[in-house]
């Protein structure tokens, strides 16, 4: 059995009385692609923010690699190789594509201020390494021809890909993707799905993603967690989720009933 | 040393011939003030242009550098160089404390307002702490820097000799900053400017790096302040006024923020151009005001950014990959 990588236990978050996330439990195992779905306002992004340290849960725990990371600062969590992307601000818009990905290699810097002022051998070697890594990452994401383009001038699909490339440059162990296919056309969505599969296969990176596009999630994920009104209503492989009565109810609206809290 | 490095070294050395060519003390004076404000503007560019921190309080560090080094040399009779070092140290500590107190909680315009309030605290302190700072009267007869050779002391009294010192500092500061902004540290600063959440998500401790930017920037501002005080030989509480707050801001914004080159262009527009075009004093500010307005309307990112766009159009772009090799401007 694969190693347990991430465990969310009894995560709860209140916003002024509103239960955005309500007693959610689930686990992600190494090498999996796991999906987190649910209608708008289900608490998916809030849960992402809790896992990555951008929000502290009101109660509950987040365990990553056997370490309790509940309430730890996002940058510290990133150092543990748990990295996320964002729905909106997923790139440094005024920098070139190359500089965006190079910035993503920040944690692999092995020199200090003195080294950079004197351009020591250590600095030059490390910078060469990082630039090589950046180039490889861009090639991997099929973006090397856009290398000198300013990020803000990219098409929406390429901006999403750039966000992924930046995250990939950090050498993550677990990658959290916030709606990687939102706003993409069919062709771009397929491309994104194939890149994600490739990442998982080639680097063994575990992926947890939030997504609206059910087809995308069903085709990609081995395990799916469904949230509604902050609560987990179902969990399992795509086939089970597809036929789960509560999920069908939430998505198709038949016999729709609100669980008020 | 390869050919490019040799050319670079020679071109820097050639800058030292400027004081030898300029014999007219008036032009010498214009250039000294220009160089000092280039350094001052460079320090703000690191903060505003690269890290995206708006500071209306940079005069705190400029003034602190000027006051501390004047007091060290006049009252404690230390050499200029030791005085400068201590002044820079004091400013760095103050900047660190200010950063620790404000940067975690305050962002954008809120930090800007607080930073301006801090300059006023400094102004109040120098006025009130008369025994050390001479109060509102300020400090006069600040001695010029000296170098103690074995047989005699050389004082950098004349415009020509002072120009040597300021040019040396311009080169030192520009080179150091250039290397810093083209390193991982510089990329961390830019990432903070572009989006703090994304920066944090890739492992950048934004609070720590904002503090580092503030301290480096304050150190450079203190150097320029010290050079200023020892050149004009008299300073007063006015050094913390809006005039000294707004000068580097205007220079950096008109010249082009986040470029380093912008500080040189902006300061030239402000200090050198009016002198050499021979404007009448009363017309100087009017014409300069118009120039400022035009440049902000037509080049909102500054003149240096416009030049950069032109360069990108005609020459190789930064980050361009050709035959598997990456072009990185360095």
Coordinates of C-alpha atoms in Angstrom, one line a residue:
Chain A
X1 CA 0.0 0.0 0.0
X2 CA 1.2 3.5 -0.9
X3 CA 2.5 5.7 1.9
X4 CA 0.1 8.1 3.5
X5 CA 1.2 11.7 2.5
X6 CA -1.5 14.0 3.6
X7 CA -4.1 13.6 6.3
X8 CA -6.9 16.1 7.0
X9 CA -8.6 15.3 10.2
X10 CA -11.7 17.0 11.5
X11 CA -10.8 20.3 9.7
X12 CA -13.3 23.0 10.6
X13 CA -13.3 26.7 9.7
X14 CA -15.8 29.3 10.8
X15 CA -16.1 32.7 9.2
X16 CA -18.1 34.9 11.6
X17 CA -20.5 32.1 12.3
X18 CA -20.6 30.6 8.8
X19 CA -19.1 27.1 8.7
X20 CA -17.1 27.3 5.5
X21 CA -15.4 23.9 6.2
X22 CA -17.2 21.5 8.6
X23 CA -15.5 18.5 10.1
X24 CA -13.8 17.3 7.0
X25 CA -11.6 14.2 7.0
X26 CA -9.7 12.6 4.1
X27 CA -6.3 11.2 3.2
X28 CA -4.1 11.5 0.2
X29 CA -1.6 8.7 -0.6
X30 CA 1.8 9.1 -2.3
X31 CA 1.6 9.0 -6.1
X32 CA -2.2 9.6 -6.3
X33 CA -4.0 12.2 -8.3
X34 CA -6.8 13.1 -6.0
X35 CA -9.7 15.5 -6.8
X36 CA -11.7 17.8 -4.6
X37 CA -15.0 18.8 -6.1
X38 CA -18.2 20.5 -5.1
X39 CA -20.5 23.4 -6.2
X40 CA -19.6 27.1 -5.7
X41 CA -19.1 27.9 -2.0
X42 CA -18.6 24.3 -1.0
X43 CA -15.4 25.2 0.9
X44 CA -12.9 23.7 -1.5
X45 CA -10.6 26.8 -1.7
X46 CA -11.0 27.4 2.0
X47 CA -9.8 23.8 2.6
X48 CA -6.8 24.4 0.2
X49 CA -6.0 27.6 2.2
X50 CA -6.1 25.6 5.4
X51 CA -3.8 22.9 4.0
X52 CA -1.2 25.4 2.7
X53 CA -1.2 27.6 5.7
X54 CA -2.9 30.6 4.3
X55 CA -5.7 30.1 6.8
X56 CA -5.6 28.5 10.2
X57 CA -8.5 26.1 10.9
X58 CA -10.8 26.8 13.8
X59 CA -10.2 23.2 14.8
X60 CA -8.8 20.1 13.3
X61 CA -5.4 19.0 12.0
X62 CA -3.4 18.8 8.9
X63 CA -0.6 16.2 8.8
X64 CA 1.9 16.1 6.0
X65 CA 4.6 13.5 5.8
X66 CA 3.9 12.6 9.5
X67 CA 4.4 16.2 10.5
X68 CA 1.6 18.3 12.0
X69 CA 1.6 21.4 9.8
X70 CA -1.6 22.9 11.1
X71 CA -1.3 26.7 11.1
X72 CA 2.3 26.7 9.8
X73 CA 3.2 29.6 7.6
X74 CA 2.8 29.0 3.8
X75 CA 6.5 29.6 3.1
X76 CA 7.5 27.0 5.7
X77 CA 5.0 24.5 4.2
X78 CA 6.5 25.2 0.7
X79 CA 9.9 24.4 2.1
X80 CA 8.5 20.9 3.1
X81 CA 7.7 20.4 -0.6
X82 CA 4.0 21.0 -0.4
X83 CA 3.3 23.6 -3.0
X84 CA 0.1 25.1 -4.4
X85 CA -1.2 27.1 -7.3
X86 CA -3.9 29.8 -7.3
X87 CA -7.1 30.3 -9.2
X88 CA -6.3 33.9 -10.1
X89 CA -2.8 35.2 -9.3
X90 CA -0.9 32.2 -10.6
X91 CA 2.1 34.0 -12.1
X92 CA 4.4 37.1 -11.8
X93 CA 2.8 39.1 -14.6
X94 CA 5.5 41.7 -15.3
X95 CA 8.3 39.2 -15.6
X96 CA 9.2 37.0 -18.6
X97 CA 8.1 33.4 -18.7
X98 CA 11.7 32.4 -18.1
X99 CA 12.1 34.7 -15.1
X100 CA 8.8 33.4 -13.7
X101 CA 10.0 29.8 -13.6
X102 CA 13.5 30.8 -12.5
X103 CA 11.8 32.6 -9.5
X104 CA 10.1 29.3 -8.8
X105 CA 13.5 27.7 -8.1
X106 CA 14.0 30.1 -5.1
X107 CA 14.2 27.3 -2.6
X108 CA 17.1 25.7 -4.5
X109 CA 19.3 28.8 -4.0
X110 CA 22.5 27.8 -2.3
X111 CA 24.4 31.1 -2.1
X112 CA 24.3 34.2 0.1
X113 CA 24.3 37.9 -0.4
X114 CA 28.1 38.0 -0.4
X115 CA 28.3 35.4 -3.1
X116 CA 26.0 37.3 -5.3
X117 CA 27.8 40.6 -4.9
X118 CA 31.2 39.1 -5.6
X119 CA 29.8 36.6 -8.2
X120 CA 31.7 33.8 -6.5
X121 CA 32.2 30.4 -8.1
X122 CA 29.5 29.0 -5.8
X123 CA 27.1 31.7 -7.1
X124 CA 27.9 31.0 -10.8
X125 CA 27.6 27.3 -10.4
X126 CA 24.3 27.4 -8.6
X127 CA 22.8 30.0 -10.9
X128 CA 23.9 27.9 -13.9
X129 CA 22.1 24.9 -12.3
X130 CA 19.0 26.9 -11.6
X131 CA 18.9 28.2 -15.2
X132 CA 19.3 24.7 -16.6
X133 CA 16.5 23.5 -14.4
X134 CA 14.3 26.4 -15.5
X135 CA 15.0 25.5 -19.1
X136 CA 14.2 21.9 -18.5
X137 CA 10.9 22.8 -16.8
X138 CA 9.9 25.0 -19.6
X139 CA 10.7 22.3 -22.1
X140 CA 8.7 19.8 -20.1
X141 CA 5.7 22.1 -20.1
X142 CA 6.2 22.7 -23.8
X143 CA 6.7 26.5 -23.2
X144 CA 10.3 27.0 -24.2
X145 CA 9.3 29.0 -27.3
X146 CA 7.5 31.5 -25.0
X147 CA 10.5 31.9 -22.8
X148 CA 11.1 35.6 -23.4
X149 CA 7.4 36.6 -23.5
X150 CA 6.1 38.8 -20.7
X151 CA 3.8 36.6 -18.6
X152 CA 0.9 39.1 -18.9
X153 CA 1.0 38.8 -22.7
X154 CA 0.3 35.0 -22.6
X155 CA -3.0 33.4 -23.6
X156 CA -5.1 32.3 -20.7
X157 CA -4.3 28.6 -21.3
X158 CA -0.6 29.3 -21.3
X159 CA -0.9 31.4 -18.1
X160 CA -2.4 28.3 -16.4
X161 CA 0.5 26.2 -17.7
X162 CA 3.0 28.8 -16.5
X163 CA 1.4 28.7 -13.0
X164 CA 2.0 24.9 -13.1
X165 CA 5.6 25.3 -14.4
X166 CA 6.4 27.7 -11.5
X167 CA 5.1 25.2 -9.0
X168 CA 6.9 22.4 -10.7
X169 CA 10.2 24.3 -10.5
X170 CA 10.0 24.2 -6.7
X171 CA 10.4 20.4 -6.9
X172 CA 7.2 19.6 -5.0
X173 CA 6.3 16.3 -3.4
X174 CA 2.7 17.2 -3.2
X175 CA 1.1 19.7 -5.6
X176 CA -2.2 21.4 -4.8
X177 CA -3.8 22.8 -7.9
X178 CA -6.7 25.2 -7.6
X179 CA -8.9 24.8 -10.7
X180 CA -6.2 24.1 -13.2
X181 CA -8.7 23.7 -16.1
X182 CA -11.0 26.6 -15.3
X183 CA -11.5 28.8 -18.3
X184 CA -9.7 26.5 -20.7
X185 CA -11.1 25.3 -24.0
X186 CA -11.5 21.6 -24.7
X187 CA -8.1 21.2 -26.4
X188 CA -6.3 23.1 -23.6
X189 CA -8.2 21.0 -20.9
X190 CA -7.0 17.8 -22.6
X191 CA -3.5 19.1 -22.8
X192 CA -3.5 20.1 -19.1
X193 CA -4.8 16.6 -18.2
X194 CA -2.0 15.0 -20.1
X195 CA 0.7 17.2 -18.5
X196 CA -0.7 16.4 -15.1
X197 CA -0.6 12.6 -15.8
X198 CA 2.9 13.0 -17.1
X199 CA 4.1 14.9 -14.0
X200 CA 2.7 12.2 -11.8
X201 CA 4.3 9.4 -13.8
X202 CA 7.7 11.1 -14.5
X203 CA 8.4 12.7 -11.1
X204 CA 6.1 10.7 -8.8
X205 CA 4.5 13.9 -7.7
X206 CA 1.3 13.5 -5.8
X207 CA -1.5 15.8 -6.9
X208 CA -4.6 17.1 -5.1
X209 CA -6.7 19.3 -7.3
X210 CA -9.9 21.4 -6.9
X211 CA -12.0 21.5 -10.1
X212 CA -15.4 22.3 -11.4
X213 CA -15.1 20.4 -14.7
X214 CA -16.4 17.0 -13.7
X215 CA -15.3 15.3 -16.9
X216 CA -11.7 16.5 -16.3
X217 CA -11.7 15.2 -12.7
X218 CA -13.3 11.9 -13.6
X219 CA -10.8 11.2 -16.3
X220 CA -7.8 12.1 -14.2
X221 CA -8.3 11.3 -10.5
X222 CA -8.1 8.0 -8.7
X223 CA -9.9 9.2 -5.7
X224 CA -12.4 12.0 -5.4
X225 CA -13.7 13.9 -2.4
X226 CA -17.0 15.8 -2.8
X227 CA -17.8 18.8 -0.6
X228 CA -21.1 20.6 -0.2
X229 CA -21.8 23.4 2.2
X230 CA -18.4 22.7 3.8
X231 CA -19.1 19.1 4.5
X232 CA -17.8 16.0 2.9
X233 CA -20.7 14.2 1.3
X234 CA -18.9 11.5 -0.6
X235 CA -15.5 10.0 -1.3
X236 CA -14.2 7.3 -3.6
X237 CA -13.1 6.4 -7.1
X238 CA -14.8 8.1 -10.1
X239 CA -17.2 5.3 -10.8
X240 CA -18.6 5.3 -7.3
X241 CA -18.8 9.1 -7.2
X242 CA -20.6 9.2 -10.6
X243 CA -23.5 7.1 -9.2
X244 CA -23.4 8.4 -5.6
X245 CA -27.0 9.6 -4.9
X246 CA -25.9 12.7 -2.9
X247 CA -23.5 13.8 -5.5
X248 CA -26.1 13.5 -8.3
X249 CA -28.5 15.5 -6.1
X250 CA -26.0 18.3 -5.6
X251 CA -24.9 18.5 -9.2
X252 CA -28.2 17.9 -10.9
X253 CA -30.3 19.6 -8.4
X254 CA -32.9 16.8 -8.2
X255 CA -34.7 16.7 -4.8
X256 CA -32.3 19.4 -3.8
X257 CA -32.4 20.0 -0.1
X258 CA -30.3 22.3 2.0
X259 CA -28.7 21.1 5.1
X260 CA -28.9 24.2 7.2
X261 CA -26.3 24.6 10.0
Chain B
X1 CA 40.3 38.3 -16.8
X2 CA 38.5 37.9 -20.2
X3 CA 37.9 40.6 -22.8
X4 CA 34.4 41.7 -21.7
X5 CA 35.5 42.0 -18.0
X6 CA 38.5 44.1 -19.1
X7 CA 36.3 46.5 -21.1
X8 CA 33.9 46.7 -18.1
X9 CA 36.8 47.5 -15.7
X10 CA 38.3 50.1 -18.1
X11 CA 35.0 51.8 -18.6
X12 CA 34.5 52.1 -14.8
X13 CA 38.1 53.4 -14.4
X14 CA 37.5 56.0 -17.2
X15 CA 34.7 57.5 -15.0
X16 CA 37.4 58.7 -12.7
X17 CA 38.7 60.9 -15.4
X18 CA 35.6 63.1 -15.1
X19 CA 36.9 65.1 -12.2
X20 CA 40.1 65.7 -14.1
X21 CA 38.2 67.0 -17.2
X22 CA 35.8 69.2 -15.2
X23 CA 37.8 72.0 -13.8
X24 CA 34.9 74.5 -13.4
X25 CA 33.8 74.2 -9.7
X26 CA 30.3 75.1 -10.6
X27 CA 29.9 72.0 -12.9
X28 CA 31.8 70.0 -10.3
X29 CA 29.2 71.0 -7.8
X30 CA 26.3 70.1 -10.1
X31 CA 27.8 66.7 -10.7
X32 CA 28.5 66.0 -7.0
X33 CA 24.9 66.7 -6.1
X34 CA 23.8 64.6 -9.1
X35 CA 25.8 61.6 -8.0
X36 CA 24.6 61.9 -4.4
X37 CA 21.0 61.9 -5.5
X38 CA 21.6 59.1 -7.9
X39 CA 22.7 57.0 -4.9
X40 CA 19.7 58.2 -2.9
X41 CA 17.3 57.4 -5.7
X42 CA 19.0 54.0 -6.3
X43 CA 18.3 53.1 -2.6
X44 CA 14.6 53.9 -3.1
X45 CA 14.5 52.1 -6.4
X46 CA 15.4 48.8 -4.6
X47 CA 12.4 49.3 -2.3
X48 CA 9.8 50.9 -4.6
X49 CA 10.9 49.5 -8.0
X50 CA 12.0 46.0 -7.1
X51 CA 10.1 45.1 -3.9
X52 CA 7.0 47.2 -4.5
X53 CA 7.1 48.9 -1.1
X54 CA 6.0 52.5 -1.3
X55 CA 7.9 54.6 1.2
X56 CA 7.2 58.3 1.9
X57 CA 9.8 58.0 4.6
X58 CA 13.1 57.5 2.9
X59 CA 14.3 60.8 4.1
X60 CA 14.5 59.2 7.6
X61 CA 17.4 57.1 6.5
X62 CA 19.0 59.9 4.4
X63 CA 18.8 62.3 7.3
X64 CA 19.9 59.7 9.9
X65 CA 23.0 58.9 7.8
X66 CA 23.8 62.6 7.5
X67 CA 23.2 63.4 11.2
X68 CA 24.9 60.3 12.6
X69 CA 28.1 60.7 10.5
X70 CA 28.2 64.5 11.2
X71 CA 27.9 63.9 14.9
X72 CA 30.5 61.1 14.8
X73 CA 33.1 63.3 13.1
X74 CA 32.3 66.6 14.9
X75 CA 31.4 65.6 18.4
X76 CA 33.3 62.3 18.8
X77 CA 36.2 63.4 16.5
X78 CA 36.2 60.1 14.6
X79 CA 37.5 59.9 11.1
X80 CA 35.0 60.3 8.3
X81 CA 35.3 56.7 7.3
X82 CA 34.7 55.3 10.7
X83 CA 31.9 57.8 11.2
X84 CA 30.3 56.7 8.0
X85 CA 30.6 53.1 9.0
X86 CA 28.9 53.7 12.4
X87 CA 26.2 55.9 10.8
X88 CA 25.5 53.1 8.3
X89 CA 25.3 50.6 11.1
X90 CA 23.0 52.8 13.2
X91 CA 20.7 53.3 10.2
X92 CA 20.7 49.6 9.4
X93 CA 19.6 48.8 13.0
X94 CA 16.9 51.5 12.9
X95 CA 15.6 50.2 9.6
X96 CA 15.5 46.7 10.9
X97 CA 13.5 47.9 13.9
X98 CA 11.1 49.9 11.8
X99 CA 10.7 47.0 9.4
X100 CA 10.0 44.5 12.2
X101 CA 7.4 46.8 13.7
X102 CA 5.6 47.8 10.5
X103 CA 6.2 45.5 7.5
X104 CA 4.3 42.4 8.9
X105 CA 1.0 44.3 9.4
X106 CA 1.2 47.3 7.0
X107 CA 1.0 47.1 3.3
X108 CA 0.8 49.6 0.4
X109 CA -0.4 53.1 1.2
X110 CA -0.6 52.2 5.0
X111 CA 3.1 51.6 5.2
X112 CA 3.7 54.8 3.1
X113 CA 1.7 56.9 5.6
X114 CA 3.5 55.4 8.6
X115 CA 6.9 55.8 7.0
X116 CA 6.1 59.5 6.5
X117 CA 5.0 59.8 10.1
X118 CA 8.4 58.2 11.1
X119 CA 10.3 61.0 9.3
X120 CA 8.4 63.5 11.3
X121 CA 9.3 61.7 14.5
X122 CA 13.0 62.0 13.5
X123 CA 12.5 65.7 12.7
X124 CA 11.0 66.2 16.1
X125 CA 13.8 64.2 17.8
X126 CA 16.6 66.3 16.1
X127 CA 14.8 69.5 17.0
X128 CA 14.3 68.5 20.6
X129 CA 17.6 66.7 21.3
X130 CA 19.6 69.9 21.3
X131 CA 22.6 68.7 23.2
X132 CA 23.5 66.3 20.5
X133 CA 21.9 67.7 17.4
X134 CA 22.0 71.5 18.0
X135 CA 18.2 71.5 17.7
X136 CA 16.6 73.7 15.1
X137 CA 19.8 75.5 14.3
X138 CA 21.3 72.3 12.9
X139 CA 24.9 71.2 12.6
X140 CA 27.4 73.4 10.8
X141 CA 31.1 73.2 9.9
X142 CA 30.9 69.5 9.1
X143 CA 34.4 68.6 8.0
X144 CA 35.1 67.1 4.6
X145 CA 36.4 63.5 4.5
X146 CA 40.1 63.0 4.9
X147 CA 42.5 60.2 4.1
X148 CA 45.4 59.8 6.6
X149 CA 48.5 59.0 4.7
X150 CA 51.7 58.4 6.7
X151 CA 53.2 61.8 6.0
X152 CA 50.2 64.0 5.5
X153 CA 46.4 64.2 5.6
X154 CA 44.5 64.7 2.3
X155 CA 41.2 66.4 2.8
X156 CA 38.6 66.1 0.1
X157 CA 37.8 69.8 0.2
X158 CA 37.6 70.9 -3.4
X159 CA 34.8 70.0 -5.8
X160 CA 37.2 68.1 -7.9
X161 CA 38.4 65.9 -5.1
X162 CA 35.0 65.3 -3.7
X163 CA 33.8 64.2 -7.1
X164 CA 36.3 61.4 -6.9
X165 CA 34.7 60.1 -3.8
X166 CA 31.1 60.3 -5.0
X167 CA 31.9 58.7 -8.3
X168 CA 33.6 55.8 -6.4
X169 CA 30.4 55.4 -4.3
X170 CA 28.1 55.6 -7.3
X171 CA 30.1 52.7 -9.0
X172 CA 30.2 50.7 -5.8
X173 CA 26.5 51.1 -5.0
X174 CA 25.4 50.5 -8.6
X175 CA 27.5 47.4 -9.1
X176 CA 26.4 45.9 -5.8
X177 CA 22.8 46.6 -6.4
X178 CA 23.0 45.3 -10.0
X179 CA 24.4 42.0 -8.7
X180 CA 21.8 41.8 -5.9
X181 CA 18.8 42.4 -8.2
X182 CA 20.2 39.8 -10.6
X183 CA 20.5 37.1 -7.9
X184 CA 18.0 34.9 -6.1
X185 CA 17.6 37.7 -3.6
X186 CA 16.6 40.1 -6.3
X187 CA 14.1 37.6 -7.7
X188 CA 12.6 37.2 -4.2
X189 CA 12.1 41.0 -4.1
X190 CA 10.5 41.0 -7.5
X191 CA 8.2 38.1 -6.5
X192 CA 7.0 40.1 -3.5
X193 CA 6.3 43.1 -5.8
X194 CA 4.4 40.9 -8.2
X195 CA 2.3 39.0 -5.8
X196 CA 2.9 38.2 -2.1
X197 CA 0.7 35.1 -1.9
X198 CA 2.3 33.4 -4.9
X199 CA 5.7 34.4 -3.5
X200 CA 4.9 32.7 -0.2
X201 CA 3.6 29.6 -1.9
X202 CA 7.0 29.0 -3.6
X203 CA 8.8 29.3 -0.2
X204 CA 9.7 33.0 0.0
X205 CA 9.3 34.4 3.5
X206 CA 7.9 37.7 2.3
X207 CA 8.2 39.5 5.7
X208 CA 11.9 38.6 6.0
X209 CA 12.8 39.6 2.5
X210 CA 10.9 42.9 2.8
X211 CA 12.9 43.6 5.9
X212 CA 16.1 42.7 4.0
X213 CA 15.2 45.1 1.2
X214 CA 14.4 47.9 3.7
X215 CA 17.7 47.4 5.5
X216 CA 19.8 47.3 2.3
X217 CA 17.9 50.3 1.0
X218 CA 18.4 52.2 4.2
X219 CA 22.1 51.5 4.3
X220 CA 22.5 53.0 0.8
X221 CA 20.3 56.0 1.7
X222 CA 22.5 56.6 4.8
X223 CA 25.6 56.6 2.6
X224 CA 24.1 59.2 0.3
X225 CA 22.9 61.3 3.3
X226 CA 26.4 61.2 4.9
X227 CA 28.0 62.2 1.6
X228 CA 25.5 65.0 1.3
X229 CA 26.1 66.3 4.8
X230 CA 29.9 66.3 4.5
X231 CA 29.7 68.0 1.2
X232 CA 27.4 70.9 1.9
X233 CA 28.9 71.0 5.5
X234 CA 25.7 72.1 7.2
X235 CA 22.5 70.2 7.9
X236 CA 19.3 70.9 9.8
X237 CA 16.0 69.3 10.6
X238 CA 14.8 70.3 7.1
X239 CA 16.6 67.2 5.9
X240 CA 13.6 65.2 7.1
X241 CA 11.1 67.5 5.2
X242 CA 8.8 66.6 2.3
X243 CA 11.4 68.0 -0.1
X244 CA 13.8 65.2 0.7
X245 CA 11.0 62.7 0.8
X246 CA 9.7 63.6 -2.6
X247 CA 13.0 64.1 -4.5
X248 CA 13.9 60.4 -4.8
X249 CA 10.3 59.4 -5.5
X250 CA 10.1 61.8 -8.4
X251 CA 13.5 60.8 -9.7
X252 CA 12.7 57.1 -9.6
X253 CA 9.1 57.4 -11.0
X254 CA 10.1 59.7 -13.9
X255 CA 13.3 57.8 -14.6
X256 CA 11.8 54.4 -14.5
X257 CA 11.3 52.2 -11.4
X258 CA 12.7 48.8 -11.1
X259 CA 15.5 49.5 -13.6
X260 CA 18.4 51.1 -11.7
X261 CA 19.1 53.1 -14.9
X262 CA 16.0 55.1 -14.0
X263 CA 17.8 56.7 -11.1
X264 CA 20.5 58.0 -13.4
X265 CA 18.0 59.3 -15.9
X266 CA 15.7 60.9 -13.4
X267 CA 18.4 62.6 -11.5
X268 CA 19.9 63.9 -14.7
X269 CA 16.6 65.4 -15.6
X270 CA 16.2 67.0 -12.2
X271 CA 19.7 68.2 -11.4
X272 CA 21.8 68.3 -14.6
X273 CA 19.6 69.2 -17.5
X274 CA 18.2 72.5 -16.0
X275 CA 21.8 73.7 -15.2
X276 CA 23.2 72.9 -18.6
X277 CA 20.3 74.3 -20.6
X278 CA 20.7 77.5 -18.7
X279 CA 17.1 78.0 -17.7
X280 CA 16.4 81.2 -15.7
X281 CA 16.0 80.2 -12.1
X282 CA 12.3 81.2 -12.1
X283 CA 11.6 79.2 -15.2
X284 CA 13.5 76.1 -14.1
X285 CA 10.7 74.7 -11.9
X286 CA 8.0 75.5 -14.5
X287 CA 9.8 73.8 -17.3
X288 CA 10.7 70.9 -15.0
X289 CA 7.1 70.6 -13.9
X290 CA 6.0 70.4 -17.5
X291 CA 8.6 67.8 -18.3
X292 CA 7.5 65.7 -15.4
X293 CA 3.9 65.9 -16.4
X294 CA 4.6 64.9 -20.0
X295 CA 6.8 62.0 -19.0
X296 CA 4.3 60.6 -16.5
X297 CA 1.4 60.9 -19.1
X298 CA 3.4 59.4 -22.0
X299 CA 5.7 57.1 -20.1
X300 CA 4.0 56.0 -17.0
X301 CA 6.5 53.2 -16.4
X302 CA 9.4 55.8 -16.7
X303 CA 11.9 56.6 -19.3
X304 CA 14.2 53.7 -18.6
X305 CA 11.4 51.2 -19.1
X306 CA 10.6 52.8 -22.4
X307 CA 14.2 52.5 -23.5
X308 CA 14.1 48.8 -22.3
X309 CA 11.1 48.2 -24.6
X310 CA 12.9 49.7 -27.5
X311 CA 15.9 47.5 -26.7
X312 CA 13.7 44.4 -26.6
X313 CA 12.3 45.3 -30.0
X314 CA 15.6 45.5 -31.7
X315 CA 17.9 43.3 -29.7
X316 CA 17.8 39.9 -28.0
X317 CA 15.2 39.6 -25.3
X318 CA 16.0 38.6 -21.8
X319 CA 15.3 34.9 -21.3
X320 CA 15.2 34.1 -25.0
X321 CA 16.3 30.6 -25.9
X322 CA 18.2 30.0 -29.0
X323 CA 19.8 26.7 -29.9
X324 CA 19.3 25.5 -26.4
X325 CA 21.1 28.5 -24.9
X326 CA 19.4 31.0 -22.7
X327 CA 20.1 34.7 -23.0
X328 CA 20.3 36.3 -19.7
X329 CA 21.3 39.9 -19.4
X330 CA 24.1 40.3 -16.9

